[in-house]
PDB file of C-alpha atoms in Angstrom:
ATOM      1  CA  MET Y   2       0.000   0.000   0.000  1.00  0.00           C
ATOM      2  CA  SER Y   3       1.277   3.417  -0.896  1.00  0.00           C
ATOM      3  CA  PRO Y   4       2.302   5.848   1.845  1.00  0.00           C
ATOM      4  CA  VAL Y   5      -0.482   8.203   0.752  1.00  0.00           C
ATOM      5  CA  ALA Y   6      -3.178   5.506   0.834  1.00  0.00           C
ATOM      6  CA  ALA Y   7      -2.069   4.565   4.340  1.00  0.00           C
ATOM      7  CA  ARG Y   8      -3.019   8.091   5.482  1.00  0.00           C
ATOM      8  CA  ARG Y   9      -6.648   7.890   4.291  1.00  0.00           C
ATOM      9  CA  PRO Y  10      -9.080   9.396   6.813  1.00  0.00           C
ATOM     10  CA  GLN Y  11     -10.851   7.010   9.186  1.00  0.00           C
ATOM     11  CA  ARG Y  12     -14.234   8.730   9.670  1.00  0.00           C
ATOM     12  CA  ALA Y  13     -16.743   7.662   7.004  1.00  0.00           C
ATOM     13  CA  ASP Y  14     -17.691  11.208   5.945  1.00  0.00           C
ATOM     14  CA  ALA Y  15     -14.067  12.338   5.757  1.00  0.00           C
ATOM     15  CA  ARG Y  16     -13.139   9.205   3.792  1.00  0.00           C
ATOM     16  CA  ARG Y  17     -16.010   9.850   1.341  1.00  0.00           C
ATOM     17  CA  ASN Y  18     -14.837  13.438   0.799  1.00  0.00           C
ATOM     18  CA  TYR Y  19     -11.245  12.250   0.379  1.00  0.00           C
ATOM     19  CA  ASP Y  20     -12.281   9.653  -2.210  1.00  0.00           C
ATOM     20  CA  ARG Y  21     -14.494  12.146  -4.079  1.00  0.00           C
ATOM     21  CA  LEU Y  22     -11.599  14.605  -4.191  1.00  0.00           C
ATOM     22  CA  LEU Y  23      -9.283  11.928  -5.598  1.00  0.00           C
ATOM     23  CA  ASP Y  24     -11.860  10.950  -8.237  1.00  0.00           C
ATOM     24  CA  ALA Y  25     -12.392  14.590  -9.219  1.00  0.00           C
ATOM     25  CA  ALA Y  26      -8.635  15.250  -9.302  1.00  0.00           C
ATOM     26  CA  ARG Y  27      -8.035  12.197 -11.491  1.00  0.00           C
ATOM     27  CA  GLU Y  28     -10.651  13.437 -13.988  1.00  0.00           C
ATOM     28  CA  ALA Y  29      -9.410  17.031 -13.937  1.00  0.00           C
ATOM     29  CA  VAL Y  30      -5.771  16.039 -14.392  1.00  0.00           C
ATOM     30  CA  ALA Y  31      -6.725  13.747 -17.281  1.00  0.00           C
ATOM     31  CA  GLN Y  32      -8.484  16.668 -18.974  1.00  0.00           C
ATOM     32  CA  HIS Y  33      -6.266  19.625 -18.052  1.00  0.00           C
ATOM     33  CA  GLY Y  34      -2.958  18.176 -16.881  1.00  0.00           C
ATOM     34  CA  ALA Y  35      -1.162  18.794 -13.605  1.00  0.00           C
ATOM     35  CA  ASP Y  36      -2.165  22.464 -13.632  1.00  0.00           C
ATOM     36  CA  ALA Y  37      -5.870  21.645 -13.277  1.00  0.00           C
ATOM     37  CA  SER Y  38      -7.696  24.185 -11.149  1.00  0.00           C
ATOM     38  CA  LEU Y  39      -7.971  23.206  -7.480  1.00  0.00           C
ATOM     39  CA  ASP Y  40     -11.241  25.152  -7.226  1.00  0.00           C
ATOM     40  CA  ASP Y  41     -12.586  23.130 -10.152  1.00  0.00           C
ATOM     41  CA  ILE Y  42     -11.515  19.903  -8.439  1.00  0.00           C
ATOM     42  CA  ALA Y  43     -13.321  20.901  -5.216  1.00  0.00           C
ATOM     43  CA  ARG Y  44     -16.418  21.863  -7.224  1.00  0.00           C
ATOM     44  CA  ARG Y  45     -16.383  18.537  -9.124  1.00  0.00           C
ATOM     45  CA  ALA Y  46     -16.102  16.692  -5.816  1.00  0.00           C
ATOM     46  CA  GLY Y  47     -19.020  18.642  -4.353  1.00  0.00           C
ATOM     47  CA  VAL Y  48     -16.963  20.035  -1.464  1.00  0.00           C
ATOM     48  CA  GLY Y  49     -15.632  23.432  -0.496  1.00  0.00           C
ATOM     49  CA  SER Y  50     -12.046  24.496  -1.041  1.00  0.00           C
ATOM     50  CA  GLY Y  51     -11.487  24.308   2.727  1.00  0.00           C
ATOM     51  CA  THR Y  52     -12.270  20.584   2.656  1.00  0.00           C
ATOM     52  CA  LEU Y  53      -9.849  20.125  -0.229  1.00  0.00           C
ATOM     53  CA  TYR Y  54      -7.055  21.918   1.653  1.00  0.00           C
ATOM     54  CA  ARG Y  55      -7.811  20.032   4.880  1.00  0.00           C
ATOM     55  CA  HIS Y  56      -7.130  16.758   3.090  1.00  0.00           C
ATOM     56  CA  PHE Y  57      -4.457  18.051   0.688  1.00  0.00           C
ATOM     57  CA  PRO Y  58      -2.650  21.156   1.964  1.00  0.00           C
ATOM     58  CA  THR Y  59      -0.777  21.628  -1.357  1.00  0.00           C
ATOM     59  CA  ARG Y  60      -1.258  20.865  -5.049  1.00  0.00           C
ATOM     60  CA  ALA Y  61       1.691  18.478  -4.776  1.00  0.00           C
ATOM     61  CA  ALA Y  62      -0.005  16.547  -1.954  1.00  0.00           C
ATOM     62  CA  LEU Y  63      -3.130  16.074  -4.087  1.00  0.00           C
ATOM     63  CA  LEU Y  64      -1.151  15.071  -7.194  1.00  0.00           C
ATOM     64  CA  GLU Y  65       0.950  12.689  -5.130  1.00  0.00           C
ATOM     65  CA  ALA Y  66      -2.169  11.013  -3.723  1.00  0.00           C
ATOM     66  CA  VAL Y  67      -3.650  10.582  -7.213  1.00  0.00           C
ATOM     67  CA  PHE Y  68      -0.348   9.294  -8.601  1.00  0.00           C
ATOM     68  CA  HIS Y  69       0.151   6.822  -5.746  1.00  0.00           C
ATOM     69  CA  GLU Y  70      -3.407   5.572  -6.148  1.00  0.00           C
ATOM     70  CA  GLN Y  71      -2.693   4.943  -9.838  1.00  0.00           C
ATOM     71  CA  ILE Y  72       0.552   3.112  -9.029  1.00  0.00           C
ATOM     72  CA  ASP Y  73      -1.332   0.965  -6.504  1.00  0.00           C
ATOM     73  CA  GLY Y  74      -3.766   0.104  -9.307  1.00  0.00           C
ATOM     74  CA  LEU Y  75      -0.994  -0.832 -11.729  1.00  0.00           C
ATOM     75  CA  CYS Y  76       0.636  -3.044  -9.109  1.00  0.00           C
ATOM     76  CA  ALA Y  77      -2.703  -4.737  -8.392  1.00  0.00           C
ATOM     77  CA  GLN Y  78      -3.011  -5.420 -12.134  1.00  0.00           C
ATOM     78  CA  ALA Y  79       0.456  -7.006 -12.102  1.00  0.00           C
ATOM     79  CA  ALA Y  80      -0.474  -9.222  -9.164  1.00  0.00           C
ATOM     80  CA  ALA Y  81      -3.671 -10.321 -10.918  1.00  0.00           C
ATOM     81  CA  ARG Y  82      -1.661 -11.282 -14.023  1.00  0.00           C
ATOM     82  CA  LEU Y  83       0.592 -13.667 -12.094  1.00  0.00           C
ATOM     83  CA  ASP Y  84      -1.952 -16.456 -12.663  1.00  0.00           C
ATOM     84  CA  ASP Y  85      -2.131 -15.917 -16.434  1.00  0.00           C
ATOM     85  CA  PRO Y  86      -1.297 -19.177 -18.256  1.00  0.00           C
ATOM     86  CA  ASP Y  87       0.831 -17.226 -20.765  1.00  0.00           C
ATOM     87  CA  PRO Y  88       3.537 -15.425 -18.731  1.00  0.00           C
ATOM     88  CA  ALA Y  89       4.912 -13.501 -21.739  1.00  0.00           C
ATOM     89  CA  ALA Y  90       1.446 -12.225 -22.688  1.00  0.00           C
ATOM     90  CA  ALA Y  91       0.810 -11.266 -19.052  1.00  0.00           C
ATOM     91  CA  LEU Y  92       4.035  -9.255 -18.922  1.00  0.00           C
ATOM     92  CA  GLY Y  93       3.345  -7.618 -22.286  1.00  0.00           C
ATOM     93  CA  ALA Y  94      -0.209  -6.633 -21.349  1.00  0.00           C
ATOM     94  CA  TRP Y  95       0.935  -5.160 -18.042  1.00  0.00           C
ATOM     95  CA  LEU Y  96       3.789  -3.240 -19.667  1.00  0.00           C
ATOM     96  CA  GLU Y  97       1.291  -1.849 -22.171  1.00  0.00           C
ATOM     97  CA  ALA Y  98      -0.932  -0.669 -19.280  1.00  0.00           C
ATOM     98  CA  VAL Y  99       2.093   0.988 -17.648  1.00  0.00           C
ATOM     99  CA  LEU Y 100       3.052   2.617 -20.954  1.00  0.00           C
ATOM    100  CA  ARG Y 101      -0.453   3.997 -21.496  1.00  0.00           C
ATOM    101  CA  HIS Y 102      -0.470   5.321 -17.925  1.00  0.00           C
ATOM    102  CA  SER Y 103       2.946   6.916 -18.419  1.00  0.00           C
ATOM    103  CA  ILE Y 104       1.912   8.648 -21.635  1.00  0.00           C
ATOM    104  CA  ARG Y 105      -1.373   9.922 -20.195  1.00  0.00           C
ATOM    105  CA  ASN Y 106       0.204  11.182 -16.972  1.00  0.00           C
ATOM    106  CA  ARG Y 107       3.541  12.661 -18.084  1.00  0.00           C
ATOM    107  CA  GLY Y 108       2.656  16.117 -16.823  1.00  0.00           C
ATOM    108  CA  MET Y 109       1.792  14.806 -13.373  1.00  0.00           C
ATOM    109  CA  ALA Y 110       5.040  12.886 -12.996  1.00  0.00           C
ATOM    110  CA  ALA Y 111       7.025  15.950 -14.069  1.00  0.00           C
ATOM    111  CA  ALA Y 112       5.091  18.174 -11.640  1.00  0.00           C
ATOM    112  CA  LEU Y 113       5.817  15.794  -8.782  1.00  0.00           C
ATOM    113  CA  ARG Y 114       9.524  15.729  -9.635  1.00  0.00           C
ATOM    114  CA  THR Y 115       9.690  19.528  -9.462  1.00  0.00           C
ATOM    115  CA  GLU Y 116       8.052  19.386  -6.014  1.00  0.00           C
ATOM    116  CA  HIS Y 117      10.801  16.995  -4.861  1.00  0.00           C
ATOM    117  CA  THR Y 118       8.349  14.379  -3.635  1.00  0.00           C
ATOM    118  CA  ASP Y 119       9.762  11.034  -2.545  1.00  0.00           C
ATOM    119  CA  SER Y 120       9.644   8.629  -5.489  1.00  0.00           C
ATOM    120  CA  THR Y 121      11.407   5.791  -3.655  1.00  0.00           C
ATOM    121  CA  TRP Y 122       8.187   3.935  -2.862  1.00  0.00           C
ATOM    122  CA  CYS Y 123       6.924   4.230  -6.443  1.00  0.00           C
ATOM    123  CA  HIS Y 124      10.187   3.056  -7.975  1.00  0.00           C
ATOM    124  CA  ALA Y 125      10.545   0.093  -5.603  1.00  0.00           C
ATOM    125  CA  THR Y 126       6.918  -0.986  -6.013  1.00  0.00           C
ATOM    126  CA  MET Y 127       7.016  -0.858  -9.798  1.00  0.00           C
ATOM    127  CA  GLN Y 128      10.369  -2.721  -9.859  1.00  0.00           C
ATOM    128  CA  GLU Y 129       8.896  -5.443  -7.659  1.00  0.00           C
ATOM    129  CA  SER Y 130       5.721  -5.820  -9.738  1.00  0.00           C
ATOM    130  CA  ALA Y 131       7.598  -5.861 -13.035  1.00  0.00           C
ATOM    131  CA  GLY Y 132      10.203  -8.215 -11.590  1.00  0.00           C
ATOM    132  CA  ARG Y 133       7.632 -10.834 -10.628  1.00  0.00           C
ATOM    133  CA  LEU Y 134       6.096 -10.852 -14.099  1.00  0.00           C
ATOM    134  CA  LEU Y 135       9.487 -10.826 -15.828  1.00  0.00           C
ATOM    135  CA  THR Y 136      10.871 -13.662 -13.687  1.00  0.00           C
ATOM    136  CA  ARG Y 137       7.814 -15.750 -14.489  1.00  0.00           C
ATOM    137  CA  ALA Y 138       8.175 -15.116 -18.252  1.00  0.00           C
ATOM    138  CA  GLN Y 139      11.900 -15.912 -18.108  1.00  0.00           C
ATOM    139  CA  ALA Y 140      11.288 -19.104 -16.097  1.00  0.00           C
ATOM    140  CA  ALA Y 141       8.803 -20.215 -18.768  1.00  0.00           C
ATOM    141  CA  GLY Y 142      11.517 -19.693 -21.410  1.00  0.00           C
ATOM    142  CA  ALA Y 143       9.510 -16.955 -23.139  1.00  0.00           C
ATOM    143  CA  LEU Y 144      11.925 -14.054 -22.596  1.00  0.00           C
ATOM    144  CA  ARG Y 145      15.705 -13.908 -22.630  1.00  0.00           C
ATOM    145  CA  ALA Y 146      17.187 -14.619 -19.216  1.00  0.00           C
ATOM    146  CA  GLU Y 147      19.609 -11.673 -19.446  1.00  0.00           C
ATOM    147  CA  VAL Y 148      16.866  -8.993 -19.682  1.00  0.00           C
ATOM    148  CA  PRO Y 149      16.931  -7.004 -16.402  1.00  0.00           C
ATOM    149  CA  VAL Y 150      13.755  -5.512 -14.957  1.00  0.00           C
ATOM    150  CA  GLY Y 151      15.294  -2.029 -14.867  1.00  0.00           C
ATOM    151  CA  ASP Y 152      15.729  -2.107 -18.654  1.00  0.00           C
ATOM    152  CA  LEU Y 153      12.041  -2.890 -19.144  1.00  0.00           C
ATOM    153  CA  LEU Y 154      10.964   0.060 -17.003  1.00  0.00           C
ATOM    154  CA  ARG Y 155      13.472   2.381 -18.702  1.00  0.00           C
ATOM    155  CA  LEU Y 156      12.076   1.234 -22.054  1.00  0.00           C
ATOM    156  CA  ILE Y 157       8.569   2.242 -20.931  1.00  0.00           C
ATOM    157  CA  ASN Y 158       9.866   5.601 -19.718  1.00  0.00           C
ATOM    158  CA  GLY Y 159      11.704   6.201 -22.993  1.00  0.00           C
ATOM    159  CA  LEU Y 160       8.642   5.368 -25.078  1.00  0.00           C
ATOM    160  CA  ALA Y 161       6.521   7.714 -22.962  1.00  0.00           C
ATOM    161  CA  LEU Y 162       9.091  10.515 -23.258  1.00  0.00           C
ATOM    162  CA  ALA Y 163       9.213  10.016 -27.034  1.00  0.00           C
ATOM    163  CA  ASN Y 164       5.537  11.048 -27.117  1.00  0.00           C
ATOM    164  CA  PRO Y 165       5.486  14.552 -25.612  1.00  0.00           C
ATOM    165  CA  GLU Y 166       1.912  15.252 -26.706  1.00  0.00           C
ATOM    166  CA  HIS Y 167      -0.766  12.733 -25.824  1.00  0.00           C
ATOM    167  CA  SER Y 168      -2.899  11.643 -28.752  1.00  0.00           C
ATOM    168  CA  ASP Y 169      -4.508   8.368 -29.704  1.00  0.00           C
ATOM    169  CA  ASP Y 170      -2.101   8.042 -32.658  1.00  0.00           C
ATOM    170  CA  ALA Y 171       0.960   8.656 -30.471  1.00  0.00           C
ATOM    171  CA  GLU Y 172      -0.280   6.129 -27.930  1.00  0.00           C
ATOM    172  CA  ARG Y 173      -0.907   3.490 -30.610  1.00  0.00           C
ATOM    173  CA  SER Y 174       2.558   4.146 -32.033  1.00  0.00           C
ATOM    174  CA  ALA Y 175       4.188   3.741 -28.614  1.00  0.00           C
ATOM    175  CA  VAL Y 176       2.318   0.469 -28.007  1.00  0.00           C
ATOM    176  CA  ARG Y 177       3.478  -0.794 -31.429  1.00  0.00           C
ATOM    177  CA  MET Y 178       7.089   0.087 -30.579  1.00  0.00           C
ATOM    178  CA  LEU Y 179       6.750  -1.734 -27.249  1.00  0.00           C
ATOM    179  CA  GLY Y 180       5.624  -4.808 -29.200  1.00  0.00           C
ATOM    180  CA  TYR Y 181       8.709  -4.592 -31.428  1.00  0.00           C
ATOM    181  CA  ALA Y 182      11.000  -4.318 -28.394  1.00  0.00           C
ATOM    182  CA  LEU Y 183       9.340  -7.249 -26.616  1.00  0.00           C
ATOM    183  CA  ALA Y 184       9.604  -9.382 -29.764  1.00  0.00           C
ATOM    184  CA  GLY Y 185      13.348  -8.696 -29.749  1.00  0.00           C
ATOM    185  CA  MET Y 186      13.573  -9.895 -26.140  1.00  0.00           C
ATOM    186  CA  ARG Y 187      11.954 -13.265 -26.811  1.00  0.00           C
ATOM    187  CA  ALA Y 188      14.126 -16.219 -25.918  1.00  0.00           C
ATOM    188  CA  PRO Y 189      15.510 -18.055 -28.953  1.00  0.00           C
ATOM    189  CA  SER Y 190      13.545 -21.224 -29.649  1.00  0.00           C
TER     190      SER Y 190
END
């Protein structure tokens, strides 16, 4: 569980407001990027700006909570794919989900870096999730044994950075390029 999710409010009404704020922030950031209006986010959530600031004292705190929630979701997807009968397909599908997330949320990641938030948890969690799927695919003889997990995640980052503007065409292109790279990593038969 992410450090942000561990700090969720305990009272039911406060937890509802917190969750509504996260939902509204996720939508606003998807539409307007990391500079989405905090007043608009509070309005979308049906709460006052005071409630927003009580839960998230800064823009960075709100963005970090949304980002950590998304990383938790990606890691849950990885865990669910560990039972897939085709380990290479499971890894590929998860990497595609991570790539799509990375392309759609580039502005948020950059905003968090400028706020000097702690990315240690995120990095370690993603390494662990990717590592489990990669190890399984390598053990099945589907991917080359010498492919390190860090290279896979750097590949995703590079493909996301190569698409500075999000569009459906750019996303499809990045997914195609991921497919080419994964084909090159297949273990020789």
